[in-house]
């Protein structure tokens, strides 16, 4: 974050690795972010989260930096719309975006400090929208962005109200710290042992932990050994880099294929997906049909569209629900366990309700 010569705040995004920068371009944001700026940050975070389970692409540092960048952008939007000095009695109105019919829940404008129920409502709705990220025909990036900003607004408003009323003060007194006794100057002939010094400090300090004893410097041989260990680790990583680079193209192509195709008929939405498992394998590469499921407006629920055997094969493909299947060559779902297997598979592809 910087300040330009004109006095505007400039938000600097973190640098992206090649596989993300080839698709997304995060630019510095000057002043109040526009919708496209914030949507771009959300899109990069979603793309990174989609591959974070693959060791090659796992990057906790980038995830942290992108989260901070999103926070800064949302704070800039908040500052441009509301006061950052909210006090009890302030009647600021936080208006939520309109929800489409296939998103369960109802959101109403919030006046002043949001209640716990209002906070839970926005969290539930946002979770429902984010669960549709794998279904392009149902997912609305603008709605997701606006809901995320609305939740940020409510959280920050709640923080300012609580802070102004002193609700962050501990209800119990902090534990009293043990005083440190002054160290007297001791001549060469008056030196005493550590045990004698502890006895001289008096009874009321007897529970205080003794001060740390100065340690001798570590032997230089240990530093040498550590250096050799680091060099060996670097050499080992270099030897493996060729294999990693060879796998990147295959994984990136698989990510492209790991998309959903959605068709709609009246109040039904049919979704076809060729998913990736944790090893980076596509379902089609393992001889599986497309993972098919449908969404019905009237019930607001997803249902699998697979037979018993294919459901069992998908559980095995994702390495989940081993207790729900039986058989070796011809696997199938155990009688009476299909509903549990269905919910487990839907949760695996991001649909928990």
C-alpha atoms as one frame of an Amber mdcrd trajectory, in Angstrom:
protein
   0.000   0.000   0.000   1.366   3.416  -1.002   0.213   7.019  -1.270   0.461
   8.790  -4.626   1.564  12.393  -5.079  -2.093  13.393  -5.410  -2.797  11.879
  -1.977  -4.707   8.829  -3.258  -4.022   5.444  -1.711  -2.417   2.974  -4.122
  -2.952  -0.741  -3.458  -0.162  -2.883  -4.915  -1.110  -6.516  -5.680   1.313
  -9.355  -4.969   3.211 -10.800  -7.942   1.519 -13.853  -9.443   3.218 -17.061
 -10.639   3.294 -17.662 -14.391   0.337 -20.052 -14.503  -1.907 -17.385 -12.917
  -0.434 -14.270 -14.570  -1.040 -15.894 -17.974  -4.790 -15.709 -17.253  -5.237
 -12.914 -14.699  -3.770  -9.431 -14.582  -3.965  -7.689 -11.211  -3.138  -4.008
 -11.590  -2.373  -1.425  -8.875  -5.582   0.168  -7.566  -5.596   3.942  -7.174
  -8.232   5.446  -4.887 -11.594   3.686  -4.590 -11.550   0.251  -6.290 -14.063
  -0.319  -9.076 -16.041  -3.557  -9.344 -13.685  -5.006 -11.958 -10.711  -4.509
  -9.626 -12.342  -6.405  -6.764 -13.771  -9.126  -9.024 -10.300  -9.760 -10.414
  -8.924 -10.332  -6.897 -11.766 -12.758  -6.083 -11.153 -14.624  -9.343  -7.450
 -15.087  -8.617  -8.194 -16.294  -5.066 -10.747 -18.812  -6.403  -8.285 -20.053
  -9.040  -5.562 -20.488  -6.425  -7.917 -22.283  -4.022  -8.917 -24.672  -6.822
  -5.353 -26.021  -7.082  -4.086 -25.513  -3.529  -4.627 -29.205  -2.773  -1.983
 -30.073  -5.383   1.511 -29.944  -3.815   3.051 -28.318  -6.905   0.755 -25.289
  -6.666   0.277 -25.000  -2.899   1.424 -21.498  -1.934   0.419 -20.328   1.578
   2.382 -17.072   1.226   0.499 -16.053  -1.919  -2.830 -16.986  -0.300  -2.010
 -14.737   2.661  -0.923 -11.847   0.410  -4.042 -12.088  -1.754  -6.285 -12.160
   1.334  -4.589  -9.022   2.647  -4.907  -7.348  -0.767  -8.636  -8.154  -0.818
  -9.011  -6.782   2.721  -7.314  -3.530   1.697  -9.551  -3.186  -1.354 -12.729
  -3.861   0.630 -11.632  -1.384   3.299 -11.138   1.249   0.600 -14.687   0.589
  -0.675 -16.040   0.826   2.881 -14.259   4.142   3.541 -15.719   5.621   0.364
 -19.278   4.666   1.388 -19.438   4.828   5.195 -17.849   6.551   8.153 -14.974
   4.704   9.811 -15.892   6.340  13.143 -19.203   4.571  13.735 -20.567   5.169
  17.233 -23.555   3.745  19.160 -26.687   5.399  17.836 -25.300   5.788  14.323
 -28.006   4.923  11.789 -25.857   3.873   8.844 -27.812   1.529   6.568 -26.033
  -1.458   5.027 -28.065  -2.656   2.052 -27.477  -6.211   0.752 -27.573  -7.131
  -2.951 -30.684  -8.774  -4.409 -30.665 -12.588  -4.397 -31.775 -14.781  -7.319
 -34.437 -17.427  -6.756 -32.031 -20.392  -6.660 -30.078 -18.976  -3.688 -31.723
 -19.960  -0.367 -32.077 -17.356   2.359 -33.306 -13.791   2.775 -31.231 -10.679
   3.460 -32.661  -7.388   4.731 -31.026  -3.964   5.120 -29.104  -3.637   8.378
 -29.333  -0.410  10.369 -26.455   0.321  12.743 -24.670  -2.537  14.441 -25.616
  -5.956  12.957 -27.004  -8.624  15.266 -25.706 -12.180  15.507 -28.638 -13.441
  13.432 -27.944 -10.902  10.698 -24.287 -11.942  10.613 -25.229 -15.628  10.393
 -27.657 -14.908   7.549 -25.078 -13.212   5.325 -22.513 -15.945   6.059 -24.981
 -18.682   5.072 -25.970 -16.933   1.839 -22.356 -16.218   0.869 -21.462 -19.869
   1.509 -24.314 -20.989  -0.771 -23.126 -18.704  -3.572 -19.491 -19.782  -3.274
 -20.556 -23.437  -3.468 -21.729 -22.734  -7.032 -18.268 -21.605  -8.190 -17.812
 -24.938  -9.973 -21.022 -24.434 -11.968 -20.439 -21.531 -14.421 -24.076 -21.367
 -15.480 -25.247 -20.806 -11.899 -22.328 -18.876 -10.392 -22.599 -15.071 -10.455
 -19.222 -13.371  -9.909 -20.845  -9.955  -9.357 -23.203 -11.354  -6.716 -20.331
 -13.148  -4.966 -18.269  -9.955  -4.915 -21.167  -7.817  -3.621 -22.059 -10.325
  -0.905 -18.427 -10.512   0.200 -18.290  -6.709   0.411 -21.597  -6.619   2.317
 -20.265  -9.111   4.877 -17.066  -7.083   5.212 -19.130  -3.921   5.804 -21.141
  -5.619   8.541 -18.064  -7.129  10.197 -16.242  -3.811  10.246 -19.317  -1.967
  11.516 -19.693  -4.568  14.268 -16.025  -4.135  15.180 -16.319  -0.320  15.394
 -19.441  -0.464  17.570 -17.933  -3.029  19.919 -14.689  -1.076  20.115 -16.456
   2.195  20.939 -18.331   0.496  23.799 -15.225  -1.139  25.218 -16.409  -4.696
  24.639 -12.863  -5.892  24.006 -11.783  -5.294  27.634 -11.059  -8.513  29.523
 -13.621  -9.312  32.200 -11.000 -10.832  34.481  -7.974  -9.059  35.820  -4.784
  -9.942  33.982  -2.403 -12.192  35.864   0.078 -10.187  37.875   3.536 -10.347
  36.426   6.378 -11.463  38.663   8.646  -8.503  39.487  12.266  -8.805  38.520
  14.645  -8.261  41.410  17.470  -5.776  40.694  20.842  -7.400  40.260  23.338
  -6.055  42.822  26.910  -5.383  41.883  29.035  -8.149  43.355  32.729  -7.926
  43.848  35.113 -10.742  43.089  35.344 -11.767  46.751  31.585 -11.522  47.394
  30.336 -13.831  44.643  27.488 -16.161  45.674  26.052 -19.271  44.118  22.752
 -19.195  42.124  20.970 -21.098  44.948  22.088 -18.536  47.515  20.938 -15.689
  45.270  17.476 -17.276  44.967  17.180 -17.497  48.773  18.035 -13.807  49.143
  15.075 -12.689  46.995  12.478 -13.312  49.739   9.356 -15.445  50.093   6.891
 -13.528  47.947   8.963 -14.032  44.830   9.563 -17.719  45.320   7.038 -18.694
  42.632   8.641 -16.554  39.962  10.537 -18.514  37.340  14.299 -18.045  37.431
  15.854 -15.902  34.768  17.359 -17.678  31.779  20.943 -18.830  31.982  23.178
 -17.554  29.257  24.009 -20.359  26.868  27.366 -20.949  25.343  27.622 -20.360
  21.565  26.713 -23.339  19.400  29.719 -25.198  18.036  30.646 -24.145  14.533
  30.431 -27.799  13.418  26.645 -27.695  13.875  26.411 -24.622  11.655  28.479
 -26.424   9.063  26.185 -29.443   9.266  23.114 -27.222   8.891  24.649 -25.591
   5.832  25.335 -28.985   4.284  21.750 -30.060   4.971  20.376 -26.965   3.226
  22.661 -27.462   0.220  21.581 -31.094  -0.067  17.908 -30.090   0.115  18.418
 -27.503  -2.637  20.191 -30.047  -4.831  17.410 -32.566  -4.253  14.760 -29.992
  -5.171  16.681 -29.106  -8.335  16.781 -32.754  -9.390  13.015 -32.998  -8.970
  12.234 -29.742 -10.803  12.314 -31.433 -14.214   9.553 -33.831 -13.209   7.527
 -30.973 -11.741   7.777 -28.925 -14.940   6.813 -31.930 -17.051   3.693 -32.441
 -14.931   2.647 -28.786 -14.975   1.389 -28.848 -18.559  -0.687 -31.976 -17.944
  -2.155 -30.531 -14.739  -2.958 -27.182 -16.370  -4.741 -28.959 -19.214  -6.635
 -31.027 -16.645  -7.653 -27.832 -14.815  -9.056 -26.541 -18.096 -11.066 -29.754
 -18.527 -12.243 -29.704 -14.896 -15.180 -27.470 -15.752 -18.929 -27.856 -15.454
 -21.434 -27.876 -18.309 -24.912 -26.839 -17.255 -28.211 -27.153 -19.093 -31.572
 -25.870 -17.905 -35.077 -27.239 -18.436 -37.961 -25.437 -16.767 -37.028 -25.494
 -13.083 -34.250 -28.082 -13.470 -30.547 -27.457 -13.935 -28.486 -30.431 -15.158
 -24.752 -30.268 -14.438 -22.075 -32.416 -16.117 -18.554 -32.367 -14.678 -15.244
 -34.075 -15.470 -13.574 -33.589 -12.059  -9.987 -33.868 -10.850  -8.986 -35.942
  -7.869  -6.214 -35.091  -5.399  -3.627 -36.817  -7.610  -4.456 -34.512 -10.520
  -6.182 -37.294 -12.526  -9.276 -36.539 -14.579 -12.276 -38.813 -14.129 -12.429
 -39.435 -17.894  -8.799 -40.612 -17.842  -9.796 -43.289 -15.326 -12.668 -44.613
 -17.448 -15.416 -42.855 -15.500 -18.437 -41.166 -17.083 -19.077 -37.483 -16.405
 -20.195 -36.766 -12.863 -23.836 -35.833 -13.422 -26.193 -34.196 -10.967 -29.137
 -31.832 -11.081 -30.571 -28.908  -9.152 -34.319 -28.388  -8.679 -35.619 -24.896
  -7.864 -38.585 -26.060  -5.784 -36.479 -28.088  -3.346 -33.293 -26.021  -3.516
 -31.224 -29.240  -3.409 -28.760 -31.097  -5.608 -29.248 -34.767  -6.525 -26.852
 -37.217  -8.167 -27.664 -38.626 -11.565 -25.468 -41.760 -11.407 -26.201 -45.449
 -11.020 -25.041 -47.492  -8.039 -21.839 -48.797  -9.649 -20.673 -45.430 -11.023
 -21.345 -43.801  -7.644 -19.120 -46.403  -5.982 -16.406 -45.929  -8.626 -16.437
 -42.161  -8.014 -16.023 -42.708  -4.271 -12.998 -44.859  -5.034 -11.722 -42.245
  -7.544 -11.764 -39.537  -4.846 -10.468 -41.998  -2.211 -13.404 -41.269   0.090
 -16.260 -43.280   1.613 -14.443 -46.614   1.674 -16.922 -47.756   4.347 -19.809
 -47.211   1.913 -18.663 -49.526  -0.894 -18.061 -53.247  -1.337 -16.519 -55.524
  -3.953 -13.119 -55.575  -5.632 -13.439 -55.613  -9.419 -17.131 -54.692  -9.591
 -17.536 -52.173  -6.765 -20.981 -51.035  -5.677 -22.556 -48.982  -2.912 -23.647
 -51.038   0.084 -27.424 -51.456   0.302 -29.004 -48.647   2.294 -25.922 -46.398
   1.995 -26.664 -44.658  -1.314 -28.015 -41.448   0.270 -24.885 -41.079   2.419
 -22.673 -41.780  -0.619 -24.601 -39.181  -2.627 -24.107 -36.459  -0.016 -20.410
 -37.309   0.280 -19.852 -36.994  -3.481 -21.805 -33.729  -3.722 -19.779 -32.286
  -0.846 -16.585 -33.353  -2.644 -17.478 -31.167  -5.645 -18.550 -28.226  -3.467
 -22.273 -28.738  -2.829 -22.892 -29.246   0.890 -26.644 -28.765   0.880
